[in-house]
Amino acid sequence: MSHETYQTLLANLETVMVGQRQAIRWLLAAFAAGGHVLLEDLPGTGKTTLAKAFARSLTLDFQRIQFTPDLLPSDLLGVSILDPQRQEFRLHRGPVFTEVLLADEINRASPRTQAALLEAMGERQISLDGQRHDLGEWFFVIATQNPIEFHGTYPLPEAQMDRFALCFALGYPDIEGEMRVLTDQRERHPLDALCARAGRAELQDLRHAAAAVRTGDEVRRYLVELVAATRTAPGVALGASPRASLALAGTARALALFDGFDFVTPDHVRELAVPVLAHRLKLDPQARFGGLSAEMVIGEVLRRVAAPV
């Protein structure tokens, strides 16, 4: 049943996102594994549309926050307001109290506001006025940012980047795909016709099934060796953390489930190596100015670490 849920969601999202099967596959894998996603791409490539289409495909609560330089942590988390009748403070909940959160252009907010999401993303809870507030098991963040625009933006700190299970780009559609986009949006946007295709019961089954996929000792060792190799790779000042190993293992299990396997293969690990690991690396300034990229580092690690046969 869980594999059918994936196929249903994939087909539903493909009616809106033309030629983006891999991006949809990775987004669903992150959700099934309980991770968060950062979509980093140029304007107009469909980042926000993918997030909204995903939310409409599920029977989960959805909130969108447009991040701006003047956004305050209280605008995100909420604020305690005095109730004059009861003479007590009551929490006026912010938009973070939802199940699917779209943090649009997240790097436009100040580091102080970005930091307000750290506890929410890491522990699915927030602390306000000395009290803990749970956000629930479904809390899932889809953030977007433009990688080439630097005016009025603040780079995400390493701690924030490490909380995203996957980071990837959508890219431009091919000629045929862009022609279909023009046809599909001639009268109205396909997003307007989208409806929910999976409820909480189906989504719970999907997560349980993904968690039950087996990861053999050899594949698990291969996965850990890939992550560990990023810490000693030339030109890397900060490698991937154990949280990266957990994200890689969890999303690889989800991909295996989507492909009809009850076990993870090295190919599933290799497919996710770049979107799971590259955004977590911090390169030496000299290596970065010399043209080295995190994706190049992961590519070299994949060539150097032998995969199990």
Short mmCIF file of C-alpha atoms in Angstrom, two decimals, residues 3-305:
data_model
loop_
_atom_site.label_atom_id
_atom_site.label_comp_id
_atom_site.label_asym_id
_atom_site.label_seq_id
_atom_site.Cartn_x
_atom_site.Cartn_y
_atom_site.Cartn_z
CA HIS A 3 4.35 1.95 -2.67
CA GLU A 4 0.95 2.80 -4.17
CA THR A 5 0.81 5.94 -2.02
CA TYR A 6 4.14 7.05 -3.48
CA GLN A 7 2.95 6.38 -7.04
CA THR A 8 -0.26 8.32 -6.40
CA LEU A 9 1.60 11.33 -5.00
CA LEU A 10 4.16 11.21 -7.80
CA ALA A 11 1.45 11.21 -10.48
CA ASN A 12 -0.42 14.01 -8.74
CA LEU A 13 2.66 16.24 -8.49
CA GLU A 14 3.71 15.55 -12.07
CA THR A 15 0.50 17.17 -13.32
CA VAL A 16 1.96 20.44 -12.00
CA MET A 17 5.73 19.93 -12.14
CA VAL A 18 6.57 18.99 -15.71
CA GLY A 19 9.79 17.01 -16.19
CA GLN A 20 10.71 17.10 -12.49
CA ARG A 21 10.35 13.44 -11.54
CA GLN A 22 13.73 13.29 -9.81
CA ALA A 23 13.02 16.40 -7.72
CA ILE A 24 9.61 15.01 -6.72
CA ARG A 25 11.19 11.65 -5.90
CA TRP A 26 13.78 13.29 -3.64
CA LEU A 27 11.21 15.54 -1.96
CA LEU A 28 8.98 12.56 -1.15
CA ALA A 29 12.00 10.60 0.09
CA ALA A 30 12.89 13.40 2.52
CA PHE A 31 9.32 13.53 3.80
CA ALA A 32 9.12 9.74 4.20
CA ALA A 33 12.39 9.83 6.15
CA GLY A 34 11.23 12.71 8.39
CA GLY A 35 13.78 15.21 7.04
CA HIS A 36 13.56 18.76 5.69
CA VAL A 37 14.36 20.09 2.21
CA LEU A 38 16.13 23.17 0.87
CA LEU A 39 15.37 24.05 -2.76
CA GLU A 40 18.20 26.19 -4.07
CA ASP A 41 17.70 27.42 -7.61
CA LEU A 42 17.22 30.41 -9.89
CA PRO A 43 14.00 32.47 -9.86
CA GLY A 44 11.11 31.12 -11.89
CA THR A 45 12.14 27.46 -11.88
CA GLY A 46 9.16 26.31 -9.79
CA LYS A 47 10.53 26.03 -6.26
CA THR A 48 7.50 27.61 -4.59
CA THR A 49 5.11 25.82 -6.95
CA LEU A 50 6.59 22.43 -6.02
CA ALA A 51 6.22 23.19 -2.30
CA LYS A 52 2.60 24.34 -2.70
CA ALA A 53 1.75 21.36 -4.92
CA PHE A 54 3.25 19.00 -2.36
CA ALA A 55 1.22 20.54 0.46
CA ARG A 56 -2.02 20.37 -1.54
CA SER A 57 -1.42 16.69 -2.28
CA LEU A 58 -1.58 15.86 1.44
CA THR A 59 -4.28 16.30 4.06
CA LEU A 60 -1.88 18.23 6.30
CA ASP A 61 -1.96 21.81 7.55
CA PHE A 62 0.11 24.22 5.46
CA GLN A 63 1.59 27.65 6.11
CA ARG A 64 3.79 29.85 3.95
CA ILE A 65 6.17 32.49 5.29
CA GLN A 66 7.76 35.01 2.96
CA PHE A 67 11.11 35.73 4.61
CA THR A 68 12.17 39.38 4.52
CA PRO A 69 15.01 41.37 6.17
CA ASP A 70 12.60 42.87 8.74
CA LEU A 71 11.03 39.55 9.76
CA LEU A 72 11.36 38.97 13.52
CA PRO A 73 11.51 35.67 15.42
CA SER A 74 8.14 36.52 17.00
CA ASP A 75 6.63 36.81 13.51
CA LEU A 76 7.64 33.21 13.00
CA LEU A 77 7.14 31.60 16.40
CA GLY A 78 4.44 33.74 17.98
CA VAL A 79 4.21 36.00 20.98
CA SER A 80 2.62 35.94 24.44
CA ILE A 81 -0.18 38.52 24.80
CA LEU A 82 -1.85 39.59 28.03
CA ASP A 83 -5.51 38.56 28.25
CA PRO A 84 -7.10 41.43 30.24
CA GLN A 85 -10.10 39.34 31.27
CA ARG A 86 -8.14 36.40 32.68
CA GLN A 87 -5.14 38.52 33.66
CA GLU A 88 -2.75 35.99 32.21
CA PHE A 89 -0.50 35.76 29.18
CA ARG A 90 -1.70 33.60 26.32
CA LEU A 91 0.42 32.45 23.41
CA HIS A 92 -0.62 33.82 20.05
CA ARG A 93 0.85 31.11 17.83
CA GLY A 94 2.91 32.01 14.80
CA PRO A 95 2.87 30.28 11.41
CA VAL A 96 5.53 27.77 12.53
CA PHE A 97 2.70 25.92 14.29
CA THR A 98 1.75 23.90 11.25
CA GLU A 99 2.58 20.58 9.61
CA VAL A 100 4.05 21.63 6.25
CA LEU A 101 5.92 24.94 6.37
CA LEU A 102 7.13 26.76 3.25
CA ALA A 103 9.97 29.09 4.23
CA ASP A 104 10.17 31.10 1.02
CA GLU A 105 13.49 32.85 0.30
CA ILE A 106 14.74 31.87 3.73
CA ASN A 107 18.11 33.61 3.28
CA ARG A 108 16.45 37.03 3.13
CA ALA A 109 15.81 36.99 6.89
CA SER A 110 18.42 37.99 9.45
CA PRO A 111 20.51 35.33 11.23
CA ARG A 112 18.50 36.01 14.39
CA THR A 113 15.27 35.04 12.63
CA GLN A 114 16.87 32.10 10.85
CA ALA A 115 18.06 30.81 14.24
CA ALA A 116 14.46 30.71 15.44
CA LEU A 117 13.97 27.68 13.20
CA LEU A 118 16.91 25.67 14.56
CA GLU A 119 15.07 24.09 17.48
CA ALA A 120 11.91 23.58 15.42
CA MET A 121 13.74 21.77 12.64
CA GLY A 122 16.02 19.78 14.90
CA GLU A 123 13.59 18.72 17.62
CA ARG A 124 10.11 19.52 16.29
CA GLN A 125 9.46 21.81 19.21
CA ILE A 126 9.97 25.43 20.19
CA SER A 127 10.68 27.05 23.56
CA LEU A 128 8.91 30.30 24.41
CA ASP A 129 8.80 32.03 27.79
CA GLY A 130 10.29 28.99 29.48
CA GLN A 131 7.70 26.58 28.08
CA ARG A 132 8.10 23.87 25.47
CA HIS A 133 5.59 23.60 22.65
CA ASP A 134 5.55 20.49 20.48
CA LEU A 135 5.07 20.91 16.75
CA GLY A 136 3.98 17.34 16.06
CA GLU A 137 5.40 14.42 14.13
CA TRP A 138 4.46 15.80 10.71
CA PHE A 139 6.35 19.07 10.97
CA PHE A 140 8.16 19.37 7.63
CA VAL A 141 10.03 22.40 6.30
CA ILE A 142 10.50 23.16 2.61
CA ALA A 143 12.76 26.20 2.28
CA THR A 144 13.76 28.02 -0.89
CA GLN A 145 16.60 30.36 -1.72
CA ASN A 146 18.20 32.00 -4.75
CA PRO A 147 21.87 30.95 -4.97
CA ILE A 148 23.07 33.86 -7.11
CA GLU A 149 21.42 36.90 -5.50
CA PHE A 150 23.42 38.33 -2.61
CA HIS A 151 21.97 41.83 -2.14
CA GLY A 152 19.80 41.86 0.98
CA THR A 153 20.46 38.21 1.84
CA TYR A 154 22.17 36.43 4.72
CA PRO A 155 23.99 33.12 4.18
CA LEU A 156 22.51 30.22 6.13
CA PRO A 157 24.84 29.15 8.96
CA GLU A 158 26.33 25.66 9.00
CA ALA A 159 24.02 24.55 11.84
CA GLN A 160 20.99 25.50 9.76
CA MET A 161 22.27 23.80 6.61
CA ASP A 162 22.94 20.62 8.56
CA ARG A 163 19.27 20.43 9.52
CA PHE A 164 18.19 20.04 5.90
CA ALA A 165 18.18 16.37 4.92
CA LEU A 166 18.41 17.28 1.22
CA CYS A 167 19.38 20.33 -0.80
CA PHE A 168 18.91 20.32 -4.55
CA ALA A 169 17.95 22.40 -7.57
CA LEU A 170 15.12 21.90 -10.06
CA GLY A 171 16.80 23.29 -13.15
CA TYR A 172 15.16 24.52 -16.33
CA PRO A 173 12.77 22.24 -18.25
CA ASP A 174 13.71 21.08 -21.72
CA ILE A 175 12.06 22.61 -24.81
CA GLU A 176 9.21 20.10 -24.92
CA GLY A 177 8.62 20.47 -21.21
CA GLU A 178 8.49 24.26 -21.38
CA MET A 179 6.06 24.08 -24.30
CA ARG A 180 3.81 21.88 -22.19
CA VAL A 181 4.03 24.42 -19.34
CA LEU A 182 2.74 27.10 -21.72
CA THR A 183 -0.12 24.85 -22.83
CA ASP A 184 -1.10 23.76 -19.33
CA GLN A 185 -1.19 27.33 -18.00
CA ARG A 186 -3.02 28.87 -20.94
CA GLU A 187 -6.33 29.18 -19.09
CA ARG A 188 -5.45 28.47 -15.44
CA HIS A 189 -2.64 27.07 -13.36
CA PRO A 190 -2.73 23.26 -12.88
CA LEU A 191 -2.12 23.93 -9.19
CA ASP A 192 -5.69 25.20 -8.91
CA ALA A 193 -7.08 21.78 -9.84
CA LEU A 194 -4.84 19.84 -7.46
CA CYS A 195 -6.47 17.99 -4.56
CA ALA A 196 -5.28 15.83 -1.68
CA ARG A 197 -4.37 12.24 -2.56
CA ALA A 198 -3.02 10.93 0.75
CA GLY A 199 -4.32 11.19 4.29
CA ARG A 200 -2.55 10.80 7.59
CA ALA A 201 -3.12 7.04 7.69
CA GLU A 202 -1.50 6.52 4.28
CA LEU A 203 1.37 8.84 5.16
CA GLN A 204 1.95 7.01 8.45
CA ASP A 205 2.07 3.71 6.55
CA LEU A 206 4.54 5.27 4.11
CA ARG A 207 6.89 6.35 6.89
CA HIS A 208 6.64 3.03 8.71
CA ALA A 209 7.32 1.10 5.50
CA ALA A 210 10.34 3.27 4.69
CA ALA A 211 11.75 2.77 8.20
CA ALA A 212 11.32 -1.00 7.83
CA VAL A 213 13.48 -1.26 4.69
CA ARG A 214 16.64 -3.21 5.51
CA THR A 215 20.14 -1.76 5.24
CA GLY A 216 22.76 -4.49 5.16
CA ASP A 217 26.03 -4.22 7.06
CA GLU A 218 28.08 -3.76 3.88
CA VAL A 219 25.84 -0.98 2.55
CA ARG A 220 25.74 0.68 5.97
CA ARG A 221 29.53 0.63 6.18
CA TYR A 222 29.77 2.01 2.63
CA LEU A 223 27.42 4.83 3.58
CA VAL A 224 29.39 5.73 6.71
CA GLU A 225 32.71 5.56 4.84
CA LEU A 226 31.36 8.03 2.25
CA VAL A 227 30.37 10.49 4.96
CA ALA A 228 33.63 10.05 6.86
CA ALA A 229 35.65 10.60 3.66
CA THR A 230 34.22 14.12 3.34
CA ARG A 231 35.92 15.07 6.62
CA THR A 232 39.41 14.36 5.31
CA ALA A 233 38.92 15.33 1.65
CA PRO A 234 41.39 17.91 0.28
CA GLY A 235 40.07 21.46 0.36
CA VAL A 236 37.36 20.73 2.94
CA ALA A 237 37.40 22.70 6.18
CA LEU A 238 34.22 21.16 7.60
CA GLY A 239 32.93 17.75 6.54
CA ALA A 240 29.55 16.08 6.92
CA SER A 241 28.30 15.25 10.41
CA PRO A 242 26.74 12.04 11.80
CA ARG A 243 23.40 13.75 11.17
CA ALA A 244 24.30 13.47 7.48
CA SER A 245 24.76 9.71 7.88
CA LEU A 246 21.30 9.44 9.42
CA ALA A 247 19.77 11.53 6.63
CA LEU A 248 21.52 9.51 3.93
CA ALA A 249 20.41 6.22 5.48
CA GLY A 250 16.81 7.36 5.96
CA THR A 251 16.31 8.81 2.50
CA ALA A 252 18.04 5.83 0.86
CA ARG A 253 15.54 3.53 2.60
CA ALA A 254 12.71 5.66 1.19
CA LEU A 255 14.12 5.45 -2.35
CA ALA A 256 14.45 1.69 -2.04
CA LEU A 257 10.79 1.51 -1.00
CA PHE A 258 9.77 3.69 -3.94
CA ASP A 259 11.64 1.35 -6.29
CA GLY A 260 9.94 -1.72 -4.87
CA PHE A 261 12.92 -3.04 -2.88
CA ASP A 262 12.85 -4.22 0.72
CA PHE A 263 16.57 -3.46 1.09
CA VAL A 264 18.88 -0.53 0.28
CA THR A 265 21.36 -0.91 -2.57
CA PRO A 266 24.60 1.03 -3.10
CA ASP A 267 22.92 2.74 -6.06
CA HIS A 268 20.36 4.32 -3.75
CA VAL A 269 23.16 5.67 -1.57
CA ARG A 270 25.07 6.97 -4.58
CA GLU A 271 21.99 8.69 -6.03
CA LEU A 272 21.52 10.71 -2.84
CA ALA A 273 25.17 11.42 -2.00
CA VAL A 274 25.28 14.89 -3.59
CA PRO A 275 21.87 16.23 -2.43
CA VAL A 276 22.42 14.91 1.11
CA LEU A 277 26.10 15.73 1.63
CA ALA A 278 27.23 18.62 -0.62
CA HIS A 279 25.39 21.45 1.17
CA ARG A 280 26.89 20.40 4.51
CA LEU A 281 30.50 20.89 3.43
CA LYS A 282 32.47 24.06 4.08
CA LEU A 283 35.44 24.49 1.78
CA ASP A 284 38.74 26.19 2.49
CA PRO A 285 38.74 29.71 1.00
CA GLN A 286 41.79 28.88 -1.10
CA ALA A 287 40.17 25.75 -2.53
CA ARG A 288 36.91 27.56 -3.20
CA PHE A 289 38.63 30.43 -5.00
CA GLY A 290 40.59 27.83 -6.96
CA GLY A 291 37.33 26.55 -8.48
CA LEU A 292 36.62 23.59 -6.19
CA SER A 293 32.95 22.97 -5.40
CA ALA A 294 31.25 20.75 -2.83
CA GLU A 295 29.70 18.72 -5.65
CA MET A 296 33.16 18.06 -7.06
CA VAL A 297 34.33 16.88 -3.63
CA ILE A 298 31.42 14.43 -3.35
CA GLY A 299 32.10 13.19 -6.88
CA GLU A 300 35.71 12.46 -5.97
CA VAL A 301 34.65 10.74 -2.74
CA LEU A 302 32.28 8.51 -4.71
CA ARG A 303 35.12 7.54 -7.06
CA ARG A 304 37.54 6.90 -4.22
CA VAL A 305 35.35 4.88 -1.82
#
